[in-house]
Amino acid sequence: MARCQLCGKETVTISAVIGYCYQCLRQHWDKIRGKIFALHAKSREPFGLPPEIPRAENGIRCHLCANACQIGVGEVGFCGIRKNAEGRLVGGTITGNLQFYYDPLPTNCVADWVCPAGTGVGYPEYAYKNGPEFGYYNLAVFYQACNFNCLYCQNWSFKEGFKHPHLVTIDELVEAAFKKKVSCVCFFGGDPTPQIIHALAVSKRILNRKDKPILRICWETNGAVNPKILKQMAEISLNSGGCIKFDLKAWHEEVHLALCGVSNKQTLNNFAWLASLTKKRPTPPFLIASTLLVPGYVDVEEVREIARFIAKLNPDIPYSLLAFYPCFVLNDLPTTSYAHAMRCLEAAKEAGLRRVKIGNRHLLSGDY
């Protein structure tokens, strides 16, 4: 139970870490933004990450994502990967700071309920089986960097990768895709965006080999990548039978800034552009959206607006609502309740979406 420092409201769905309720974040953002950004800066200190998006006057501009960091000599970008090495941008190109593993299919993926690996949709062009691909693997590529700073990051441990990097070359990762019965490769993290040059090189090399008739390339991302790069990602997934999974974390920019430290404008613009491509390959679905239901902050209002946005683009785009559990800095909120999840599910359907699912149901708690 915490109290909003501005309006005095008290409830279990207000985080003492954030200090403010949802309504005050929306209505009084200019007044409290300084304290919110100070919280983000403090959360980054233990990992040696820049406290804010670099804007060095004579720095080199990085064009990989919407942050557009201007990185001074010897400094790193907001993601912690891109570095200005004596006037030259390096990091996330020839080698990637990542971990990879073989995940037996079907797996616990945001898209498993609509993708070839989990359902066999697209068989025989994009799937090995007319049903779940038991006996095959997903090569899961977990990049240890991110261009967001989500206070509730469910995979925050990737930040330890800055202290103990695990560097993998393009050749090593390409070979890994052919050592087992791999039918799909998923780049996630963290986020693949800060090391997207490495990921694209790997993807293209994989698809240029003819060893396997089916090898889908998928991306799980916050969606703030440079639109020119997104076009390359989209082409690779469309042609290979893979998908792009966008985590739409919040609708209102103030809420997104509070939770993630950066704007969501590029993410929404990129999602809208990708939606225009969905008719090129309706089956299997090319674009999937997901939202983590953070109690008190990503509730019905946020989900309803996100769902309306998606429905106007294409009501058949699959949308996964995911259960939250206390993690990283935002560790004083309850797990998503069953009632919260059901309210959001109904709101998404009422907004016009035809394919909505609640994921991670095992995490749902009692009401609050």
mmCIF file of C-alpha atoms in Angstrom:
data_model
loop_
_atom_site.group_PDB
_atom_site.id
_atom_site.type_symbol
_atom_site.label_atom_id
_atom_site.label_comp_id
_atom_site.label_asym_id
_atom_site.label_seq_id
_atom_site.Cartn_x
_atom_site.Cartn_y
_atom_site.Cartn_z
ATOM 1 C CA MET A 1 0.000 0.000 0.000
ATOM 2 C CA ALA A 2 1.491 3.332 -1.093
ATOM 3 C CA ARG A 3 0.356 6.929 -1.259
ATOM 4 C CA CYS A 4 0.627 9.250 -4.279
ATOM 5 C CA GLN A 5 2.947 12.109 -3.363
ATOM 6 C CA LEU A 6 0.817 14.596 -5.293
ATOM 7 C CA CYS A 7 -2.865 13.788 -4.793
ATOM 8 C CA GLY A 8 -2.623 11.677 -1.635
ATOM 9 C CA LYS A 9 -4.497 8.713 -3.078
ATOM 10 C CA GLU A 10 -3.587 5.449 -1.353
ATOM 11 C CA THR A 11 -3.876 1.941 -2.880
ATOM 12 C CA VAL A 12 -1.906 -1.253 -3.473
ATOM 13 C CA THR A 13 -1.638 -0.347 -7.165
ATOM 14 C CA ILE A 14 0.428 2.780 -6.536
ATOM 15 C CA SER A 15 4.161 2.163 -6.482
ATOM 16 C CA ALA A 16 6.150 3.870 -3.733
ATOM 17 C CA VAL A 17 9.151 3.546 -6.053
ATOM 18 C CA ILE A 18 7.480 5.718 -8.699
ATOM 19 C CA GLY A 19 5.740 7.829 -6.074
ATOM 20 C CA TYR A 20 2.773 8.899 -8.157
ATOM 21 C CA CYS A 21 -0.511 7.422 -9.312
ATOM 22 C CA TYR A 22 -1.514 6.903 -12.923
ATOM 23 C CA GLN A 23 -3.769 9.974 -13.018
ATOM 24 C CA CYS A 24 -1.081 12.308 -11.694
ATOM 25 C CA LEU A 25 1.481 10.946 -14.176
ATOM 26 C CA ARG A 26 -0.942 11.873 -16.943
ATOM 27 C CA GLN A 27 -2.202 15.183 -15.617
ATOM 28 C CA HIS A 28 0.898 16.649 -13.951
ATOM 29 C CA TRP A 29 3.761 15.226 -15.971
ATOM 30 C CA ASP A 30 5.654 18.500 -16.370
ATOM 31 C CA LYS A 31 5.647 18.954 -12.609
ATOM 32 C CA ILE A 32 6.984 15.514 -11.701
ATOM 33 C CA ARG A 33 9.074 14.495 -14.702
ATOM 34 C CA GLY A 34 12.334 15.583 -13.043
ATOM 35 C CA LYS A 35 11.838 13.137 -10.166
ATOM 36 C CA ILE A 36 10.860 10.334 -12.554
ATOM 37 C CA PHE A 37 13.960 10.804 -14.706
ATOM 38 C CA ALA A 38 16.105 10.959 -11.558
ATOM 39 C CA LEU A 39 14.677 7.546 -10.628
ATOM 40 C CA HIS A 40 15.623 6.175 -14.033
ATOM 41 C CA ALA A 41 19.136 7.611 -13.744
ATOM 42 C CA LYS A 42 19.620 6.006 -10.326
ATOM 43 C CA SER A 43 18.453 2.619 -11.633
ATOM 44 C CA ARG A 44 21.188 2.710 -14.286
ATOM 45 C CA GLU A 45 24.109 3.585 -12.009
ATOM 46 C CA PRO A 46 24.945 0.032 -10.851
ATOM 47 C CA PHE A 47 25.476 -1.051 -14.450
ATOM 48 C CA GLY A 48 27.608 1.881 -15.572
ATOM 49 C CA LEU A 49 24.956 3.065 -18.029
ATOM 50 C CA PRO A 50 24.521 6.748 -18.976
ATOM 51 C CA PRO A 51 21.947 8.418 -16.703
ATOM 52 C CA GLU A 52 20.116 9.875 -19.694
ATOM 53 C CA ILE A 53 20.198 9.863 -23.487
ATOM 54 C CA PRO A 54 23.613 11.354 -24.431
ATOM 55 C CA ARG A 55 23.535 14.728 -26.146
ATOM 56 C CA ALA A 56 27.255 15.563 -26.362
ATOM 57 C CA GLU A 57 27.699 18.807 -28.305
ATOM 58 C CA ASN A 58 30.462 17.406 -30.483
ATOM 59 C CA GLY A 59 29.380 13.798 -30.264
ATOM 60 C CA ILE A 60 28.680 11.348 -33.088
ATOM 61 C CA ARG A 61 25.025 10.721 -33.820
ATOM 62 C CA CYS A 62 23.882 7.102 -33.659
ATOM 63 C CA HIS A 63 21.052 6.393 -36.092
ATOM 64 C CA LEU A 64 19.997 2.913 -34.979
ATOM 65 C CA CYS A 65 16.972 3.974 -32.948
ATOM 66 C CA ALA A 66 14.687 6.819 -31.944
ATOM 67 C CA ASN A 67 16.966 7.887 -29.101
ATOM 68 C CA ALA A 68 19.420 9.299 -31.672
ATOM 69 C CA CYS A 69 22.212 9.506 -29.089
ATOM 70 C CA GLN A 70 25.013 12.002 -29.674
ATOM 71 C CA ILE A 71 27.933 10.147 -28.141
ATOM 72 C CA GLY A 72 31.077 11.926 -27.019
ATOM 73 C CA VAL A 73 34.569 10.471 -27.503
ATOM 74 C CA GLY A 74 35.124 7.527 -25.166
ATOM 75 C CA GLU A 75 31.481 7.492 -24.104
ATOM 76 C CA VAL A 76 28.672 5.001 -24.741
ATOM 77 C CA GLY A 77 25.103 5.437 -25.933
ATOM 78 C CA PHE A 78 22.006 5.047 -23.799
ATOM 79 C CA CYS A 79 21.963 1.340 -24.706
ATOM 80 C CA GLY A 80 25.446 0.765 -23.290
ATOM 81 C CA ILE A 81 26.647 -0.949 -26.471
ATOM 82 C CA ARG A 82 27.309 1.775 -29.025
ATOM 83 C CA LYS A 83 30.575 3.600 -28.289
ATOM 84 C CA ASN A 84 32.465 6.542 -29.737
ATOM 85 C CA ALA A 85 35.963 5.110 -30.179
ATOM 86 C CA GLU A 86 38.158 8.053 -31.200
ATOM 87 C CA GLY A 87 35.534 9.445 -33.542
ATOM 88 C CA ARG A 88 34.186 6.141 -34.849
ATOM 89 C CA LEU A 89 31.001 4.402 -33.707
ATOM 90 C CA VAL A 90 31.582 0.779 -32.710
ATOM 91 C CA GLY A 91 29.681 -1.952 -30.883
ATOM 92 C CA GLY A 92 27.095 -4.543 -31.846
ATOM 93 C CA THR A 93 28.388 -5.125 -35.359
ATOM 94 C CA ILE A 94 31.054 -7.799 -35.907
ATOM 95 C CA THR A 95 30.404 -9.433 -32.537
ATOM 96 C CA GLY A 96 27.287 -9.361 -30.414
ATOM 97 C CA ASN A 97 27.065 -9.268 -26.630
ATOM 98 C CA LEU A 98 24.527 -12.078 -26.277
ATOM 99 C CA GLN A 99 23.548 -15.487 -25.016
ATOM 100 C CA PHE A 100 21.893 -18.095 -27.229
ATOM 101 C CA TYR A 101 20.250 -21.419 -26.543
ATOM 102 C CA TYR A 102 18.078 -24.064 -28.192
ATOM 103 C CA ASP A 103 14.467 -23.827 -27.059
ATOM 104 C CA PRO A 104 12.391 -26.963 -27.829
ATOM 105 C CA LEU A 105 9.274 -26.222 -29.861
ATOM 106 C CA PRO A 106 6.524 -25.404 -29.237
ATOM 107 C CA THR A 107 7.791 -22.862 -26.719
ATOM 108 C CA ASN A 108 6.484 -20.139 -24.424
ATOM 109 C CA CYS A 109 6.592 -17.365 -27.014
ATOM 110 C CA VAL A 110 4.357 -14.320 -27.360
ATOM 111 C CA ALA A 111 3.340 -15.653 -30.784
ATOM 112 C CA ASP A 112 3.140 -19.399 -30.070
ATOM 113 C CA TRP A 113 -0.669 -19.429 -30.306
ATOM 114 C CA VAL A 114 -0.655 -18.090 -33.890
ATOM 115 C CA CYS A 115 2.757 -19.004 -35.358
ATOM 116 C CA PRO A 116 3.960 -22.038 -37.369
ATOM 117 C CA ALA A 117 6.041 -23.391 -34.463
ATOM 118 C CA GLY A 118 3.075 -23.585 -32.117
ATOM 119 C CA THR A 119 0.241 -24.392 -34.505
ATOM 120 C CA GLY A 120 1.589 -25.527 -37.884
ATOM 121 C CA VAL A 121 -0.130 -22.615 -39.615
ATOM 122 C CA GLY A 122 1.456 -22.011 -43.010
ATOM 123 C CA TYR A 123 2.241 -25.704 -43.560
ATOM 124 C CA PRO A 124 3.945 -26.871 -45.744
ATOM 125 C CA GLU A 125 5.528 -23.608 -46.997
ATOM 126 C CA TYR A 126 6.482 -22.193 -43.604
ATOM 127 C CA ALA A 127 6.137 -25.115 -41.183
ATOM 128 C CA TYR A 128 7.602 -28.610 -41.043
ATOM 129 C CA LYS A 129 4.459 -30.089 -39.490
ATOM 130 C CA ASN A 130 0.730 -29.613 -39.868
ATOM 131 C CA GLY A 131 0.566 -28.875 -36.159
ATOM 132 C CA PRO A 132 2.998 -27.961 -33.350
ATOM 133 C CA GLU A 133 6.614 -28.552 -34.366
ATOM 134 C CA PHE A 134 7.562 -31.089 -31.708
ATOM 135 C CA GLY A 135 11.109 -32.315 -32.231
ATOM 136 C CA TYR A 136 12.321 -28.985 -33.638
ATOM 137 C CA TYR A 137 14.023 -26.023 -31.954
ATOM 138 C CA ASN A 138 13.958 -22.272 -31.799
ATOM 139 C CA LEU A 139 17.423 -20.709 -31.740
ATOM 140 C CA ALA A 140 16.772 -18.079 -29.071
ATOM 141 C CA VAL A 141 19.223 -15.175 -29.378
ATOM 142 C CA PHE A 142 19.162 -13.002 -26.261
ATOM 143 C CA TYR A 143 20.965 -9.693 -26.836
ATOM 144 C CA GLN A 144 22.412 -8.169 -23.674
ATOM 145 C CA ALA A 145 21.513 -4.518 -24.263
ATOM 146 C CA CYS A 146 18.437 -2.323 -24.627
ATOM 147 C CA ASN A 147 17.585 1.190 -25.779
ATOM 148 C CA PHE A 148 14.779 1.478 -23.192
ATOM 149 C CA ASN A 149 15.041 1.554 -19.402
ATOM 150 C CA CYS A 150 11.901 -0.210 -18.215
ATOM 151 C CA LEU A 151 11.629 -0.001 -14.439
ATOM 152 C CA TYR A 152 9.761 -3.327 -14.404
ATOM 153 C CA CYS A 153 11.983 -5.153 -16.916
ATOM 154 C CA GLN A 154 11.222 -8.872 -16.647
ATOM 155 C CA ASN A 155 14.636 -9.657 -18.173
ATOM 156 C CA TRP A 156 16.662 -7.014 -16.328
ATOM 157 C CA SER A 157 19.511 -9.452 -15.659
ATOM 158 C CA PHE A 158 20.779 -8.734 -19.178
ATOM 159 C CA LYS A 159 22.290 -5.575 -17.681
ATOM 160 C CA GLU A 160 24.841 -7.748 -15.899
ATOM 161 C CA GLY A 161 26.125 -8.517 -19.389
ATOM 162 C CA PHE A 162 27.866 -5.148 -19.443
ATOM 163 C CA LYS A 163 30.117 -6.277 -16.595
ATOM 164 C CA HIS A 164 30.557 -9.775 -17.980
ATOM 165 C CA PRO A 165 30.105 -9.586 -21.759
ATOM 166 C CA HIS A 166 29.646 -12.741 -23.781
ATOM 167 C CA LEU A 167 30.753 -11.936 -27.308
ATOM 168 C CA VAL A 168 29.561 -14.084 -30.209
ATOM 169 C CA THR A 169 30.681 -13.602 -33.805
ATOM 170 C CA ILE A 170 28.413 -13.638 -36.828
ATOM 171 C CA ASP A 171 29.955 -16.914 -37.995
ATOM 172 C CA GLU A 172 29.418 -18.611 -34.630
ATOM 173 C CA LEU A 173 25.739 -17.697 -34.532
ATOM 174 C CA VAL A 174 25.134 -18.708 -38.138
ATOM 175 C CA GLU A 175 26.674 -22.116 -37.495
ATOM 176 C CA ALA A 176 24.523 -22.525 -34.374
ATOM 177 C CA ALA A 177 21.401 -22.305 -36.542
ATOM 178 C CA PHE A 178 22.464 -25.423 -38.440
ATOM 179 C CA LYS A 179 23.698 -27.664 -35.620
ATOM 180 C CA LYS A 180 20.255 -28.896 -34.565
ATOM 181 C CA LYS A 181 16.765 -29.204 -36.050
ATOM 182 C CA VAL A 182 16.225 -25.443 -35.880
ATOM 183 C CA SER A 183 13.114 -24.205 -37.664
ATOM 184 C CA CYS A 184 13.077 -20.620 -36.354
ATOM 185 C CA VAL A 185 15.442 -18.013 -34.962
ATOM 186 C CA CYS A 186 14.186 -15.330 -32.579
ATOM 187 C CA PHE A 187 16.205 -12.209 -31.759
ATOM 188 C CA PHE A 188 15.144 -10.664 -28.461
ATOM 189 C CA GLY A 189 16.649 -9.507 -25.177
ATOM 190 C CA GLY A 190 17.031 -6.801 -23.790
ATOM 191 C CA ASP A 191 16.294 -5.745 -27.300
ATOM 192 C CA PRO A 192 17.962 -6.530 -30.629
ATOM 193 C CA THR A 193 17.929 -2.869 -31.726
ATOM 194 C CA PRO A 194 21.304 -1.737 -30.265
ATOM 195 C CA GLN A 195 22.977 -4.708 -31.994
ATOM 196 C CA ILE A 196 20.710 -4.867 -35.037
ATOM 197 C CA ILE A 197 23.655 -4.636 -37.463
ATOM 198 C CA HIS A 198 24.940 -7.905 -36.044
ATOM 199 C CA ALA A 199 21.472 -9.504 -36.097
ATOM 200 C CA LEU A 200 20.777 -8.503 -39.699
ATOM 201 C CA ALA A 201 24.129 -9.868 -40.836
ATOM 202 C CA VAL A 202 23.394 -13.179 -39.113
ATOM 203 C CA SER A 203 19.891 -13.352 -40.612
ATOM 204 C CA LYS A 204 21.031 -12.705 -44.146
ATOM 205 C CA ARG A 205 23.819 -15.268 -43.888
ATOM 206 C CA ILE A 206 21.400 -17.878 -42.540
ATOM 207 C CA LEU A 207 18.858 -17.341 -45.291
ATOM 208 C CA ASN A 208 21.522 -17.387 -48.023
ATOM 209 C CA ARG A 209 22.396 -20.955 -47.085
ATOM 210 C CA LYS A 210 20.284 -23.687 -48.662
ATOM 211 C CA ASP A 211 20.822 -26.367 -46.013
ATOM 212 C CA LYS A 212 17.255 -26.113 -44.714
ATOM 213 C CA PRO A 213 14.038 -25.538 -46.666
ATOM 214 C CA ILE A 214 12.387 -23.747 -43.722
ATOM 215 C CA LEU A 215 14.067 -21.378 -41.285
ATOM 216 C CA ARG A 216 11.888 -18.537 -40.019
ATOM 217 C CA ILE A 217 13.427 -15.306 -38.693
ATOM 218 C CA CYS A 218 11.529 -13.535 -35.907
ATOM 219 C CA TRP A 219 12.080 -10.404 -33.865
ATOM 220 C CA GLU A 220 10.807 -9.468 -30.407
ATOM 221 C CA THR A 221 11.362 -5.758 -29.871
ATOM 222 C CA ASN A 222 10.213 -2.509 -28.293
ATOM 223 C CA GLY A 223 9.848 -1.188 -31.845
ATOM 224 C CA ALA A 224 11.861 2.035 -31.558
ATOM 225 C CA VAL A 225 14.318 1.034 -34.291
ATOM 226 C CA ASN A 226 15.186 3.336 -37.210
ATOM 227 C CA PRO A 227 12.431 2.930 -39.861
ATOM 228 C CA LYS A 228 15.020 2.269 -42.593
ATOM 229 C CA ILE A 229 16.381 -0.653 -40.590
ATOM 230 C CA LEU A 230 12.864 -1.846 -39.792
ATOM 231 C CA LYS A 231 12.263 -2.287 -43.520
ATOM 232 C CA GLN A 232 15.113 -4.784 -43.675
ATOM 233 C CA MET A 233 13.791 -6.649 -40.642
ATOM 234 C CA ALA A 234 10.318 -6.783 -42.170
ATOM 235 C CA GLU A 235 11.545 -8.091 -45.510
ATOM 236 C CA ILE A 236 13.504 -10.878 -43.812
ATOM 237 C CA SER A 237 10.545 -11.988 -41.693
ATOM 238 C CA LEU A 238 8.015 -11.760 -44.514
ATOM 239 C CA ASN A 239 10.125 -13.866 -46.848
ATOM 240 C CA SER A 240 11.110 -16.479 -44.278
ATOM 241 C CA GLY A 241 7.684 -16.998 -42.680
ATOM 242 C CA GLY A 242 8.736 -15.339 -39.441
ATOM 243 C CA CYS A 243 7.066 -12.565 -37.490
ATOM 244 C CA ILE A 244 7.789 -9.283 -35.745
ATOM 245 C CA LYS A 245 6.549 -9.031 -32.166
ATOM 246 C CA PHE A 246 6.120 -5.489 -30.850
ATOM 247 C CA ASP A 247 5.835 -4.868 -27.135
ATOM 248 C CA LEU A 248 3.453 -1.914 -26.915
ATOM 249 C CA LYS A 249 4.196 -0.989 -23.339
ATOM 250 C CA ALA A 250 1.785 1.944 -22.890
ATOM 251 C CA TRP A 251 -0.374 4.254 -24.967
ATOM 252 C CA HIS A 252 -0.006 7.678 -23.355
ATOM 253 C CA GLU A 253 3.482 9.082 -23.746
ATOM 254 C CA GLU A 254 3.673 10.310 -20.140
ATOM 255 C CA VAL A 255 3.021 6.799 -18.846
ATOM 256 C CA HIS A 256 5.545 5.349 -21.276
ATOM 257 C CA LEU A 257 8.183 7.895 -20.240
ATOM 258 C CA ALA A 258 7.563 7.120 -16.575
ATOM 259 C CA LEU A 259 7.780 3.350 -16.989
ATOM 260 C CA CYS A 260 10.381 3.058 -19.759
ATOM 261 C CA GLY A 261 12.395 6.283 -19.646
ATOM 262 C CA VAL A 262 11.917 7.105 -23.341
ATOM 263 C CA SER A 263 9.137 8.090 -25.736
ATOM 264 C CA ASN A 264 6.870 5.631 -27.566
ATOM 265 C CA LYS A 265 6.237 7.830 -30.624
ATOM 266 C CA GLN A 266 8.613 5.936 -32.937
ATOM 267 C CA THR A 267 7.278 2.604 -31.721
ATOM 268 C CA LEU A 268 3.698 3.513 -32.625
ATOM 269 C CA ASN A 269 4.707 4.960 -35.994
ATOM 270 C CA ASN A 270 6.722 1.845 -36.805
ATOM 271 C CA PHE A 271 3.879 -0.441 -35.783
ATOM 272 C CA ALA A 272 1.468 1.435 -38.047
ATOM 273 C CA TRP A 273 3.838 1.039 -40.994
ATOM 274 C CA LEU A 274 4.294 -2.678 -40.349
ATOM 275 C CA ALA A 275 0.522 -3.096 -40.168
ATOM 276 C CA SER A 276 0.307 -1.860 -43.764
ATOM 277 C CA LEU A 277 2.337 -4.937 -44.776
ATOM 278 C CA THR A 278 0.184 -7.534 -43.013
ATOM 279 C CA LYS A 279 -2.001 -8.178 -46.061
ATOM 280 C CA LYS A 280 1.071 -9.249 -48.014
ATOM 281 C CA ARG A 281 1.154 -12.426 -45.922
ATOM 282 C CA PRO A 282 -1.955 -12.913 -43.787
ATOM 283 C CA THR A 283 -0.940 -16.483 -42.897
ATOM 284 C CA PRO A 284 1.043 -17.061 -40.791
ATOM 285 C CA PRO A 285 0.569 -13.691 -39.050
ATOM 286 C CA PHE A 286 3.429 -11.319 -39.745
ATOM 287 C CA LEU A 287 2.846 -8.791 -36.949
ATOM 288 C CA ILE A 288 1.980 -9.545 -33.318
ATOM 289 C CA ALA A 289 1.495 -7.094 -30.451
ATOM 290 C CA SER A 290 1.822 -7.615 -26.720
ATOM 291 C CA THR A 291 1.369 -5.525 -23.570
ATOM 292 C CA LEU A 292 2.467 -6.245 -20.009
ATOM 293 C CA LEU A 293 -0.381 -5.464 -17.605
ATOM 294 C CA VAL A 294 1.371 -3.442 -14.911
ATOM 295 C CA PRO A 295 -1.087 -2.987 -12.006
ATOM 296 C CA GLY A 296 -2.157 0.598 -11.536
ATOM 297 C CA TYR A 297 -0.268 1.892 -14.571
ATOM 298 C CA VAL A 298 -1.162 -0.253 -17.577
ATOM 299 C CA ASP A 299 -4.813 -0.839 -16.840
ATOM 300 C CA VAL A 300 -8.003 -0.832 -18.901
ATOM 301 C CA GLU A 301 -7.621 2.714 -20.223
ATOM 302 C CA GLU A 302 -4.141 2.076 -21.635
ATOM 303 C CA VAL A 303 -5.109 -1.291 -23.121
ATOM 304 C CA ARG A 304 -8.309 0.072 -24.645
ATOM 305 C CA GLU A 305 -6.435 2.845 -26.452
ATOM 306 C CA ILE A 306 -3.732 0.461 -27.686
ATOM 307 C CA ALA A 307 -6.407 -1.966 -28.915
ATOM 308 C CA ARG A 308 -8.285 0.803 -30.742
ATOM 309 C CA PHE A 309 -5.050 1.812 -32.426
ATOM 310 C CA ILE A 310 -4.368 -1.757 -33.565
ATOM 311 C CA ALA A 311 -7.958 -2.419 -34.645
ATOM 312 C CA LYS A 312 -8.014 0.622 -36.917
ATOM 313 C CA LEU A 313 -4.900 -0.703 -38.650
ATOM 314 C CA ASN A 314 -6.018 -4.337 -38.919
ATOM 315 C CA PRO A 315 -8.428 -5.993 -36.454
ATOM 316 C CA ASP A 316 -6.883 -9.417 -37.171
ATOM 317 C CA ILE A 317 -3.465 -8.517 -35.743
ATOM 318 C CA PRO A 318 -2.968 -10.886 -32.763
ATOM 319 C CA TYR A 319 -2.643 -9.170 -29.380
ATOM 320 C CA SER A 320 -1.245 -10.842 -26.243
ATOM 321 C CA LEU A 321 -1.911 -9.440 -22.784
ATOM 322 C CA LEU A 322 0.830 -10.570 -20.420
ATOM 323 C CA ALA A 323 0.803 -10.933 -16.651
ATOM 324 C CA PHE A 324 3.194 -8.743 -14.665
ATOM 325 C CA TYR A 325 5.143 -9.814 -11.607
ATOM 326 C CA PRO A 326 7.301 -7.572 -9.350
ATOM 327 C CA CYS A 327 10.743 -7.223 -10.870
ATOM 328 C CA PHE A 328 13.826 -5.012 -11.113
ATOM 329 C CA VAL A 329 13.157 -1.533 -9.634
ATOM 330 C CA LEU A 330 9.370 -1.762 -9.758
ATOM 331 C CA ASN A 331 9.194 -4.501 -7.155
ATOM 332 C CA ASP A 332 6.506 -3.175 -4.830
ATOM 333 C CA LEU A 333 3.423 -3.797 -6.972
ATOM 334 C CA PRO A 334 1.298 -6.959 -6.860
ATOM 335 C CA THR A 335 1.212 -9.437 -9.715
ATOM 336 C CA THR A 336 -1.507 -8.855 -12.294
ATOM 337 C CA SER A 337 -4.831 -10.017 -10.920
ATOM 338 C CA TYR A 338 -7.279 -12.250 -12.765
ATOM 339 C CA ALA A 339 -9.882 -9.451 -12.604
ATOM 340 C CA HIS A 340 -7.420 -6.915 -14.071
ATOM 341 C CA ALA A 341 -6.575 -9.273 -16.928
ATOM 342 C CA MET A 342 -10.257 -10.007 -17.684
ATOM 343 C CA ARG A 343 -11.138 -6.310 -17.756
ATOM 344 C CA CYS A 344 -8.321 -5.646 -20.211
ATOM 345 C CA LEU A 345 -9.284 -8.650 -22.338
ATOM 346 C CA GLU A 346 -12.850 -7.405 -22.681
ATOM 347 C CA ALA A 347 -11.683 -3.863 -23.417
ATOM 348 C CA ALA A 348 -9.447 -5.109 -26.242
ATOM 349 C CA LYS A 349 -12.288 -7.121 -27.753
ATOM 350 C CA GLU A 350 -14.732 -4.230 -27.436
ATOM 351 C CA ALA A 351 -12.199 -2.062 -29.265
ATOM 352 C CA GLY A 352 -12.593 -4.337 -32.279
ATOM 353 C CA LEU A 353 -9.721 -6.828 -32.060
ATOM 354 C CA ARG A 354 -10.611 -10.361 -33.149
ATOM 355 C CA ARG A 355 -7.607 -12.231 -31.778
ATOM 356 C CA VAL A 356 -6.700 -11.449 -28.173
ATOM 357 C CA LYS A 357 -5.134 -13.781 -25.619
ATOM 358 C CA ILE A 358 -4.007 -13.595 -22.010
ATOM 359 C CA GLY A 359 -0.519 -15.014 -21.645
ATOM 360 C CA ASN A 360 1.305 -16.184 -18.506
ATOM 361 C CA ARG A 361 -2.012 -17.084 -16.874
ATOM 362 C CA HIS A 362 -0.180 -19.032 -14.184
ATOM 363 C CA LEU A 363 1.063 -15.713 -12.759
ATOM 364 C CA LEU A 364 -2.396 -14.183 -12.285
ATOM 365 C CA SER A 365 -3.285 -13.479 -8.676
ATOM 366 C CA GLY A 366 -6.444 -12.765 -6.733
ATOM 367 C CA ASP A 367 -8.316 -9.487 -7.061
ATOM 368 C CA TYR A 368 -7.074 -6.105 -5.812
#
